[in-house]
Amino acid sequence: MISMDTLSASETASIKNILTLRYDPTMTTHVPKRTADDFLESSTCSVLKIESLIQSNIKNFVKNISENHFSVGLSGGIDSALTIAMLRKAAPDAKIDAISVRFVDSLDESETAKKIGQHFDADVHVINIENYLADLPEAISIIKYPFWDSHWFYVVKNAIRFSKNLLSGDGGDELFAGYTFRYEKFLSLYNQDMSAMKKTQLYMDCHQRDWVPDQDKIFGSKIKFEWSEIYKQILTNFDNSLGPLNQVFLADFNGKLLYNWIPINKSLHDHFGLNSLSPLLSAELISYATHLSPATKYNGTTKIGKIPLRELLSKYVPKEMISEEKHGFSVNTVNLWKLNGKDICEQYLRNGRIVEDGWINKEWIEKRLKTELDVRYVNKFFGLLAFEIWYRLFVTKEMKSSFVLK
């Protein structure tokens, strides 16, 4: 995605996607894209089967590692807690360092992470991040795409201090129905007579933090934005005979997981020379989980997801340690905006290179900087900031990766 003088047609399309979807489905990913056939219901849910598949994946990883020492990204949520539990079972004598990240003025689950880590005899390291945006140039220089949501960068950068072997809980939300807030909204507005396009649009309405109502006004003269182009890239997930929840699961798998989380993490792992494993993303477990009935993973009455993973984890930790809500490593972007995010965005976007060169609309920037912003517009500004940083790193080449935003 690196240009010398300007942006190619493919790069322009990529920018539009990332600034609207927060991922780019034109990227190359080493995990295959799924089709409707992959989500046909044919598996009987067995917690013992899931445990066996996770254990097998971890044991294969452990036996190929010379040192009996591992790091685990531990947020305090279901997926990372299950990962450390399964690692300890597979390697009872291993040295484990758990990495948790605490962002200023954001939800703090580090105490829960500490309790879980200590329960499995791990050394827990809580990394305090005062300015989430400070190291954005370094993160983007590694990822080579303008993604701002790179919290994993802080996990990896610190994990390597303890061990070159890192495990993460990626994939639990997509495979075992963790995005309960999305399912609830989608099902409440869904009807069986909807066309594939209407379902696509409804799905996008369940992702409102990724785009803003005046999304088409963001782009400058050099980028032609059409919602139809965005919808077309998602449509195939809903143009099939799957039930509504399986269609959402399919779209979720073929979205941020495939074209944001996985490529970002792989880039970071490769850069820092890590041996990495996401035990929930083995080919065998993906194949098994995607063929499970949605009802075995998500309870539409209680609005609780990840039912099999919760049941499995309850064998290893007290139930009071298991949260019913999804959080993970999360940054309160509105608080970040008030703390220093607005000042940083004003500094780099008001007369930004992407504005001067016609990629982003100057009037939109000026108008929105003068108003009180909700979380959707705050997130969009951080996306634009990432684009500006990427542009200065790889196009104008006036910024170095070591540069710190403040």
One Martini backbone bead per residue (centre of mass of N, CA, C, O) as a GRO file, in nm:
protein
  406
    1MET     BB    1   0.050   0.066   0.007
    2ILE     BB    2   0.298   0.217  -0.119
    3SER     BB    3   0.382   0.542  -0.210
    4MET     BB    4   0.551   0.811  -0.369
    5ASP     BB    5   0.330   1.057  -0.462
    6THR     BB    6   0.053   0.899  -0.454
    7LEU     BB    7  -0.264   0.760  -0.514
    8SER     BB    8  -0.404   0.492  -0.600
    9ALA     BB    9  -0.689   0.331  -0.671
   10SER     BB   10  -0.651   0.113  -0.449
   11GLU     BB   11  -0.582   0.310  -0.219
   12THR     BB   12  -0.841   0.476  -0.229
   13ALA     BB   13  -1.029   0.238  -0.164
   14SER     BB   14  -0.898   0.169   0.106
   15ILE     BB   15  -0.956   0.435   0.250
   16LYS     BB   16  -1.264   0.424   0.230
   17ASN     BB   17  -1.297   0.165   0.390
   18ILE     BB   18  -1.150   0.239   0.657
   19LEU     BB   19  -1.332   0.511   0.702
   20THR     BB   20  -1.611   0.317   0.713
   21LEU     BB   21  -1.534   0.008   0.835
   22ARG     BB   22  -1.234  -0.048   0.959
   23TYR     BB   23  -1.173  -0.194   0.682
   24ASP     BB   24  -1.014  -0.403   0.408
   25PRO     BB   25  -1.132  -0.633   0.164
   26THR     BB   26  -0.855  -0.607  -0.028
   27MET     BB   27  -0.688  -0.755   0.145
   28THR     BB   28  -0.447  -0.967   0.264
   29THR     BB   29  -0.517  -1.298   0.400
   30HIS     BB   30  -0.432  -1.605   0.578
   31VAL     BB   31  -0.740  -1.623   0.621
   32PRO     BB   32  -1.006  -1.751   0.498
   33LYS     BB   33  -1.278  -1.684   0.345
   34ARG     BB   34  -1.619  -1.698   0.394
   35THR     BB   35  -1.917  -1.878   0.341
   36ALA     BB   36  -2.231  -1.996   0.366
   37ASP     BB   37  -2.144  -2.298   0.390
   38ASP     BB   38  -1.975  -2.250   0.662
   39PHE     BB   39  -2.282  -2.184   0.817
   40LEU     BB   40  -2.396  -2.450   0.823
   41GLU     BB   41  -2.590  -2.658   1.015
   42SER     BB   42  -2.390  -2.960   1.156
   43SER     BB   43  -2.321  -2.918   1.456
   44THR     BB   44  -2.266  -3.039   1.777
   45CYS     BB   45  -2.258  -2.912   2.083
   46SER     BB   46  -1.927  -2.936   2.250
   47VAL     BB   47  -1.725  -2.860   2.506
   48LEU     BB   48  -1.521  -3.093   2.482
   49LYS     BB   49  -1.447  -3.034   2.187
   50ILE     BB   50  -1.343  -2.750   2.225
   51GLU     BB   51  -1.125  -2.821   2.429
   52SER     BB   52  -0.969  -3.018   2.248
   53LEU     BB   53  -0.897  -2.815   2.020
   54ILE     BB   54  -0.744  -2.613   2.193
   55GLN     BB   55  -0.538  -2.809   2.316
   56SER     BB   56  -0.413  -2.907   2.054
   57ASN     BB   57  -0.307  -2.633   1.960
   58ILE     BB   58  -0.125  -2.571   2.206
   59LYS     BB   59   0.049  -2.830   2.210
   60ASN     BB   60   0.176  -2.784   1.929
   61PHE     BB   61   0.311  -2.520   2.011
   62VAL     BB   62   0.477  -2.608   2.263
   63LYS     BB   63   0.651  -2.845   2.127
   64ASN     BB   64   0.794  -2.608   1.929
   65ILE     BB   65   0.916  -2.494   2.197
   66SER     BB   66   1.204  -2.455   2.378
   67GLU     BB   67   1.075  -2.261   2.574
   68ASN     BB   68   0.901  -2.248   2.901
   69HIS     BB   69   0.776  -1.954   2.780
   70PHE     BB   70   0.499  -1.713   2.824
   71SER     BB   71   0.269  -1.496   2.669
   72VAL     BB   72  -0.035  -1.303   2.762
   73GLY     BB   73  -0.319  -1.153   2.658
   74LEU     BB   74  -0.494  -0.981   2.936
   75SER     BB   75  -0.818  -0.836   2.981
   76GLY     BB   76  -1.063  -1.019   3.142
   77GLY     BB   77  -1.193  -1.189   2.944
   78ILE     BB   78  -1.297  -1.477   2.812
   79ASP     BB   79  -1.075  -1.543   2.593
   80SER     BB   80  -0.815  -1.485   2.763
   81ALA     BB   81  -0.887  -1.666   3.003
   82LEU     BB   82  -0.901  -1.929   2.839
   83THR     BB   83  -0.614  -1.923   2.730
   84ILE     BB   84  -0.464  -1.942   3.006
   85ALA     BB   85  -0.602  -2.201   3.098
   86MET     BB   86  -0.506  -2.383   2.856
   87LEU     BB   87  -0.206  -2.336   2.895
   88ARG     BB   88  -0.177  -2.446   3.182
   89LYS     BB   89  -0.274  -2.731   3.107
   90ALA     BB   90  -0.051  -2.784   2.881
   91ALA     BB   91   0.167  -2.605   3.084
   92PRO     BB   92   0.221  -2.650   3.414
   93ASP     BB   93   0.551  -2.542   3.416
   94ALA     BB   94   0.522  -2.273   3.306
   95LYS     BB   95   0.611  -1.955   3.220
   96ILE     BB   96   0.388  -1.675   3.291
   97ASP     BB   97   0.307  -1.371   3.115
   98ALA     BB   98   0.079  -1.115   3.180
   99ILE     BB   99  -0.084  -0.875   2.963
  100SER     BB  100  -0.199  -0.557   3.064
  101VAL     BB  101  -0.416  -0.274   2.975
  102ARG     BB  102  -0.422   0.076   3.080
  103PHE     BB  103  -0.641   0.336   3.014
  104VAL     BB  104  -0.704   0.644   3.039
  105ASP     BB  105  -1.026   0.708   3.116
  106SER     BB  106  -1.107   0.395   3.133
  107LEU     BB  107  -1.187   0.092   3.138
  108ASP     BB  108  -1.095  -0.115   3.426
  109GLU     BB  109  -0.966  -0.468   3.408
  110SER     BB  110  -0.698  -0.530   3.571
  111GLU     BB  111  -0.803  -0.670   3.829
  112THR     BB  112  -0.923  -0.911   3.684
  113ALA     BB  113  -0.662  -0.996   3.543
  114LYS     BB  114  -0.502  -1.050   3.799
  115LYS     BB  115  -0.680  -1.276   3.916
  116ILE     BB  116  -0.654  -1.465   3.676
  117GLY     BB  117  -0.347  -1.485   3.662
  118GLN     BB  118  -0.305  -1.585   3.957
  119HIS     BB  119  -0.481  -1.844   3.927
  120PHE     BB  120  -0.237  -1.933   3.699
  121ASP     BB  121   0.051  -1.854   3.789
  122ALA     BB  122   0.098  -1.552   3.695
  123ASP     BB  123   0.260  -1.279   3.576
  124VAL     BB  124   0.139  -0.949   3.616
  125HIS     BB  125   0.125  -0.681   3.365
  126VAL     BB  126   0.056  -0.338   3.396
  127ILE     BB  127  -0.012  -0.111   3.136
  128ASN     BB  128   0.027   0.235   3.124
  129ILE     BB  129  -0.175   0.465   2.923
  130GLU     BB  130  -0.195   0.803   2.863
  131ASN     BB  131  -0.131   0.812   2.535
  132TYR     BB  132  -0.267   0.645   2.275
  133LEU     BB  133  -0.143   0.836   2.028
  134ALA     BB  134   0.168   0.867   2.049
  135ASP     BB  135   0.248   0.575   1.880
  136LEU     BB  136   0.119   0.582   1.592
  137PRO     BB  137   0.363   0.595   1.398
  138GLU     BB  138   0.484   0.321   1.476
  139ALA     BB  139   0.241   0.140   1.423
  140ILE     BB  140   0.193   0.223   1.121
  141SER     BB  141   0.479   0.147   1.018
  142ILE     BB  142   0.416  -0.159   1.063
  143ILE     BB  143   0.129  -0.203   0.930
  144LYS     BB  144   0.077  -0.001   0.666
  145TYR     BB  145  -0.192   0.117   0.787
  146PRO     BB  146  -0.470   0.343   0.874
  147PHE     BB  147  -0.480   0.244   1.187
  148TRP     BB  148  -0.595   0.334   1.521
  149ASP     BB  149  -0.683   0.040   1.648
  150SER     BB  150  -0.374  -0.043   1.821
  151HIS     BB  151  -0.361  -0.194   2.111
  152TRP     BB  152  -0.171  -0.444   2.048
  153PHE     BB  153   0.094  -0.294   2.041
  154TYR     BB  154   0.127  -0.277   2.357
  155VAL     BB  155   0.140  -0.577   2.409
  156VAL     BB  156   0.377  -0.660   2.225
  157LYS     BB  157   0.597  -0.457   2.325
  158ASN     BB  158   0.586  -0.599   2.618
  159ALA     BB  159   0.600  -0.909   2.575
  160ILE     BB  160   0.899  -0.926   2.460
  161ARG     BB  161   1.034  -0.883   2.751
  162PHE     BB  162   0.959  -1.197   2.834
  163SER     BB  163   0.854  -1.330   2.549
  164LYS     BB  164   0.839  -1.488   2.217
  165ASN     BB  165   0.561  -1.614   2.330
  166LEU     BB  166   0.228  -1.554   2.203
  167LEU     BB  167  -0.104  -1.529   2.337
  168SER     BB  168  -0.449  -1.519   2.214
  169GLY     BB  169  -0.825  -1.451   2.197
  170ASP     BB  170  -0.888  -1.453   1.914
  171GLY     BB  171  -1.235  -1.506   1.777
  172GLY     BB  172  -1.464  -1.537   1.991
  173ASP     BB  173  -1.677  -1.335   1.885
  174GLU     BB  174  -1.715  -1.459   1.592
  175LEU     BB  175  -1.758  -1.775   1.675
  176PHE     BB  176  -1.938  -1.715   1.976
  177ALA     BB  177  -2.109  -1.457   2.013
  178GLY     BB  178  -2.006  -1.141   2.134
  179TYR     BB  179  -2.208  -0.927   1.971
  180THR     BB  180  -2.491  -0.864   2.126
  181PHE     BB  181  -2.574  -0.571   2.051
  182ARG     BB  182  -2.604  -0.643   1.744
  183TYR     BB  183  -2.816  -0.867   1.751
  184GLU     BB  184  -3.042  -0.714   1.889
  185LYS     BB  185  -3.078  -0.496   1.671
  186PHE     BB  186  -3.112  -0.667   1.419
  187LEU     BB  187  -3.360  -0.840   1.517
  188SER     BB  188  -3.553  -0.591   1.581
  189LEU     BB  189  -3.540  -0.500   1.247
  190TYR     BB  190  -3.605  -0.766   1.131
  191ASN     BB  191  -3.723  -0.923   0.819
  192GLN     BB  192  -3.796  -1.184   0.595
  193ASP     BB  193  -3.853  -0.967   0.341
  194MET     BB  194  -3.581  -0.885   0.307
  195SER     BB  195  -3.337  -0.783   0.134
  196ALA     BB  196  -3.006  -0.800   0.096
  197MET     BB  197  -2.968  -0.491   0.101
  198LYS     BB  198  -3.128  -0.431   0.361
  199LYS     BB  199  -2.947  -0.608   0.543
  200THR     BB  200  -2.690  -0.453   0.489
  201GLN     BB  201  -2.791  -0.181   0.600
  202LEU     BB  202  -2.858  -0.287   0.880
  203TYR     BB  203  -2.576  -0.375   0.953
  204MET     BB  204  -2.453  -0.090   0.934
  205ASP     BB  205  -2.642   0.024   1.164
  206CYS     BB  206  -2.471  -0.170   1.373
  207HIS     BB  207  -2.201   0.033   1.282
  208GLN     BB  208  -2.199   0.350   1.377
  209ARG     BB  209  -1.890   0.386   1.480
  210ASP     BB  210  -1.763   0.374   1.171
  211TRP     BB  211  -1.970   0.607   1.099
  212VAL     BB  212  -2.132   0.892   0.953
  213PRO     BB  213  -2.397   1.073   0.835
  214ASP     BB  214  -2.162   1.255   0.664
  215GLN     BB  215  -1.958   1.068   0.505
  216ASP     BB  216  -1.961   1.200   0.209
  217LYS     BB  217  -1.821   1.482   0.322
  218ILE     BB  218  -1.520   1.403   0.393
  219PHE     BB  219  -1.437   1.404   0.103
  220GLY     BB  220  -1.259   1.500  -0.151
  221SER     BB  221  -1.193   1.548  -0.491
  222LYS     BB  222  -1.019   1.262  -0.512
  223ILE     BB  223  -1.287   1.128  -0.378
  224LYS     BB  224  -1.530   0.889  -0.459
  225PHE     BB  225  -1.835   0.854  -0.287
  226GLU     BB  226  -2.021   0.537  -0.241
  227TRP     BB  227  -2.240   0.335  -0.086
  228SER     BB  228  -2.264   0.109  -0.299
  229GLU     BB  229  -1.966   0.015  -0.270
  230ILE     BB  230  -1.987  -0.081   0.019
  231TYR     BB  231  -2.226  -0.280   0.001
  232LYS     BB  232  -2.107  -0.474  -0.215
  233GLN     BB  233  -1.886  -0.598  -0.008
  234ILE     BB  234  -2.134  -0.730   0.186
  235LEU     BB  235  -2.377  -0.868   0.037
  236THR     BB  236  -2.294  -1.178   0.025
  237ASN     BB  237  -2.368  -1.230   0.335
  238PHE     BB  238  -2.703  -1.184   0.249
  239ASP     BB  239  -2.704  -1.360  -0.034
  240ASN     BB  240  -2.880  -1.601   0.121
  241SER     BB  241  -3.022  -1.885   0.324
  242LEU     BB  242  -2.956  -1.785   0.582
  243GLY     BB  243  -2.990  -1.690   0.876
  244PRO     BB  244  -2.959  -1.393   1.033
  245LEU     BB  245  -2.726  -1.467   1.233
  246ASN     BB  246  -2.540  -1.612   1.028
  247GLN     BB  247  -2.503  -1.362   0.854
  248VAL     BB  248  -2.364  -1.195   1.072
  249PHE     BB  249  -2.133  -1.391   1.130
  250LEU     BB  250  -2.017  -1.380   0.845
  251ALA     BB  251  -1.965  -1.072   0.838
  252ASP     BB  252  -1.778  -1.064   1.084
  253PHE     BB  253  -1.560  -1.251   0.979
  254ASN     BB  254  -1.540  -1.075   0.693
  255GLY     BB  255  -1.419  -0.837   0.855
  256LYS     BB  256  -1.230  -0.736   1.105
  257LEU     BB  257  -1.093  -1.002   1.152
  258LEU     BB  258  -0.973  -1.042   0.855
  259TYR     BB  259  -0.906  -0.697   0.798
  260ASN     BB  260  -0.766  -0.627   1.096
  261TRP     BB  261  -0.678  -0.800   1.338
  262ILE     BB  262  -0.500  -1.010   1.192
  263PRO     BB  263  -0.303  -0.823   1.025
  264ILE     BB  264  -0.208  -0.651   1.258
  265ASN     BB  265  -0.093  -0.875   1.439
  266LYS     BB  266   0.101  -1.000   1.235
  267SER     BB  267   0.277  -0.750   1.191
  268LEU     BB  268   0.368  -0.726   1.487
  269HIS     BB  269   0.489  -1.007   1.527
  270ASP     BB  270   0.696  -0.994   1.298
  271HIS     BB  271   0.850  -0.738   1.388
  272PHE     BB  272   0.914  -0.869   1.694
  273GLY     BB  273   0.964  -1.186   1.669
  274LEU     BB  274   0.706  -1.366   1.715
  275ASN     BB  275   0.548  -1.635   1.861
  276SER     BB  276   0.217  -1.710   1.758
  277LEU     BB  277  -0.122  -1.759   1.917
  278SER     BB  278  -0.469  -1.845   1.825
  279PRO     BB  279  -0.657  -2.097   1.948
  280LEU     BB  280  -0.947  -2.011   1.810
  281LEU     BB  281  -0.799  -2.007   1.496
  282SER     BB  282  -0.827  -2.276   1.404
  283ALA     BB  283  -0.936  -2.462   1.148
  284GLU     BB  284  -1.101  -2.662   1.323
  285LEU     BB  285  -1.261  -2.456   1.499
  286ILE     BB  286  -1.386  -2.294   1.277
  287SER     BB  287  -1.542  -2.527   1.144
  288TYR     BB  288  -1.707  -2.599   1.395
  289ALA     BB  289  -1.833  -2.320   1.490
  290THR     BB  290  -1.978  -2.233   1.215
  291HIS     BB  291  -2.181  -2.505   1.242
  292LEU     BB  292  -2.334  -2.383   1.461
  293SER     BB  293  -2.589  -2.294   1.634
  294PRO     BB  294  -2.686  -1.993   1.751
  295ALA     BB  295  -2.833  -2.105   2.016
  296THR     BB  296  -2.551  -2.220   2.138
  297LYS     BB  297  -2.423  -1.908   2.163
  298TYR     BB  298  -2.709  -1.743   2.179
  299ASN     BB  299  -2.925  -1.562   2.403
  300GLY     BB  300  -3.212  -1.381   2.327
  301THR     BB  301  -3.316  -1.329   2.624
  302THR     BB  302  -3.040  -1.259   2.791
  303LYS     BB  303  -2.802  -1.156   2.593
  304ILE     BB  304  -2.599  -1.404   2.579
  305GLY     BB  305  -2.279  -1.505   2.495
  306LYS     BB  306  -2.051  -1.756   2.472
  307ILE     BB  307  -2.160  -2.017   2.607
  308PRO     BB  308  -1.937  -2.241   2.573
  309LEU     BB  309  -1.701  -2.070   2.695
  310ARG     BB  310  -1.827  -2.027   2.972
  311GLU     BB  311  -1.853  -2.323   3.049
  312LEU     BB  312  -1.555  -2.390   3.024
  313LEU     BB  313  -1.437  -2.171   3.220
  314SER     BB  314  -1.598  -2.271   3.481
  315LYS     BB  315  -1.383  -2.509   3.529
  316TYR     BB  316  -1.133  -2.284   3.611
  317VAL     BB  317  -1.322  -2.053   3.726
  318PRO     BB  318  -1.488  -1.845   3.895
  319LYS     BB  319  -1.786  -1.702   3.811
  320GLU     BB  320  -1.718  -1.405   3.920
  321MET     BB  321  -1.490  -1.369   3.681
  322ILE     BB  322  -1.733  -1.370   3.476
  323SER     BB  323  -1.837  -1.174   3.234
  324GLU     BB  324  -2.133  -1.054   3.059
  325GLU     BB  325  -1.949  -0.850   2.923
  326LYS     BB  326  -1.801  -0.667   2.664
  327HIS     BB  327  -1.452  -0.542   2.628
  328GLY     BB  328  -1.158  -0.551   2.671
  329PHE     BB  329  -0.943  -0.352   2.508
  330SER     BB  330  -1.041  -0.023   2.609
  331VAL     BB  331  -1.124   0.300   2.475
  332ASN     BB  332  -1.218   0.617   2.573
  333THR     BB  333  -1.262   0.840   2.322
  334VAL     BB  334  -1.395   1.083   2.455
  335ASN     BB  335  -1.182   1.122   2.678
  336LEU     BB  336  -0.944   1.141   2.485
  337TRP     BB  337  -1.040   1.395   2.340
  338LYS     BB  338  -1.040   1.581   2.596
  339LEU     BB  339  -0.746   1.545   2.680
  340ASN     BB  340  -0.578   1.527   2.355
  341GLY     BB  341  -0.718   1.461   2.079
  342LYS     BB  342  -0.808   1.737   1.974
  343ASP     BB  343  -0.533   1.876   1.965
  344ILE     BB  344  -0.401   1.674   1.770
  345CYS     BB  345  -0.606   1.704   1.536
  346GLU     BB  346  -0.570   2.005   1.492
  347GLN     BB  347  -0.264   1.998   1.431
  348TYR     BB  348  -0.288   1.767   1.180
  349LEU     BB  349  -0.573   1.862   1.016
  350ARG     BB  350  -0.624   2.159   0.954
  351ASN     BB  351  -0.329   2.139   0.772
  352GLY     BB  352  -0.326   1.886   0.620
  353ARG     BB  353  -0.218   1.687   0.368
  354ILE     BB  354  -0.501   1.555   0.301
  355VAL     BB  355  -0.621   1.839   0.251
  356GLU     BB  356  -0.424   1.984   0.055
  357ASP     BB  357  -0.444   1.720  -0.157
  358GLY     BB  358  -0.774   1.636  -0.170
  359TRP     BB  359  -0.887   1.390   0.020
  360ILE     BB  360  -0.996   1.599   0.234
  361ASN     BB  361  -1.242   1.799   0.375
  362LYS     BB  362  -1.198   2.105   0.510
  363GLU     BB  363  -1.490   2.189   0.593
  364TRP     BB  364  -1.546   1.945   0.769
  365ILE     BB  365  -1.324   1.987   0.973
  366GLU     BB  366  -1.403   2.273   1.069
  367LYS     BB  367  -1.693   2.216   1.155
  368ARG     BB  368  -1.638   1.979   1.365
  369LEU     BB  369  -1.431   2.134   1.553
  370LYS     BB  370  -1.677   2.339   1.652
  371THR     BB  371  -1.809   2.087   1.781
  372GLU     BB  372  -1.982   1.864   1.962
  373LEU     BB  373  -1.873   1.534   2.007
  374ASP     BB  374  -1.936   1.226   1.944
  375VAL     BB  375  -1.818   0.907   1.917
  376ARG     BB  376  -1.831   0.896   1.607
  377TYR     BB  377  -1.658   1.155   1.547
  378VAL     BB  378  -1.415   1.082   1.708
  379ASN     BB  379  -1.341   0.823   1.555
  380LYS     BB  380  -1.310   0.967   1.282
  381PHE     BB  381  -1.073   1.147   1.360
  382PHE     BB  382  -0.881   0.911   1.423
  383GLY     BB  383  -0.888   0.803   1.135
  384LEU     BB  384  -0.772   1.063   1.003
  385LEU     BB  385  -0.511   1.069   1.161
  386ALA     BB  386  -0.403   0.802   1.050
  387PHE     BB  387  -0.394   0.897   0.758
  388GLU     BB  388  -0.196   1.131   0.803
  389ILE     BB  389   0.035   0.961   0.913
  390TRP     BB  390   0.063   0.770   0.674
  391TYR     BB  391   0.117   0.994   0.464
  392ARG     BB  392   0.383   1.103   0.605
  393LEU     BB  393   0.536   0.830   0.593
  394PHE     BB  394   0.469   0.720   0.268
  395VAL     BB  395   0.444   0.985   0.087
  396THR     BB  396   0.601   1.246   0.201
  397LYS     BB  397   0.822   1.156   0.419
  398GLU     BB  398   0.826   1.361   0.698
  399MET     BB  399   0.796   1.109   0.888
  400LYS     BB  400   0.881   0.928   1.169
  401SER     BB  401   0.832   0.649   1.362
  402SER     BB  402   0.953   0.802   1.632
  403PHE     BB  403   0.729   0.981   1.646
  404VAL     BB  404   0.550   1.190   1.885
  405LEU     BB  405   0.237   1.243   2.000
  406LYS     BB  406   0.130   1.581   2.174
   0.00000   0.00000   0.00000
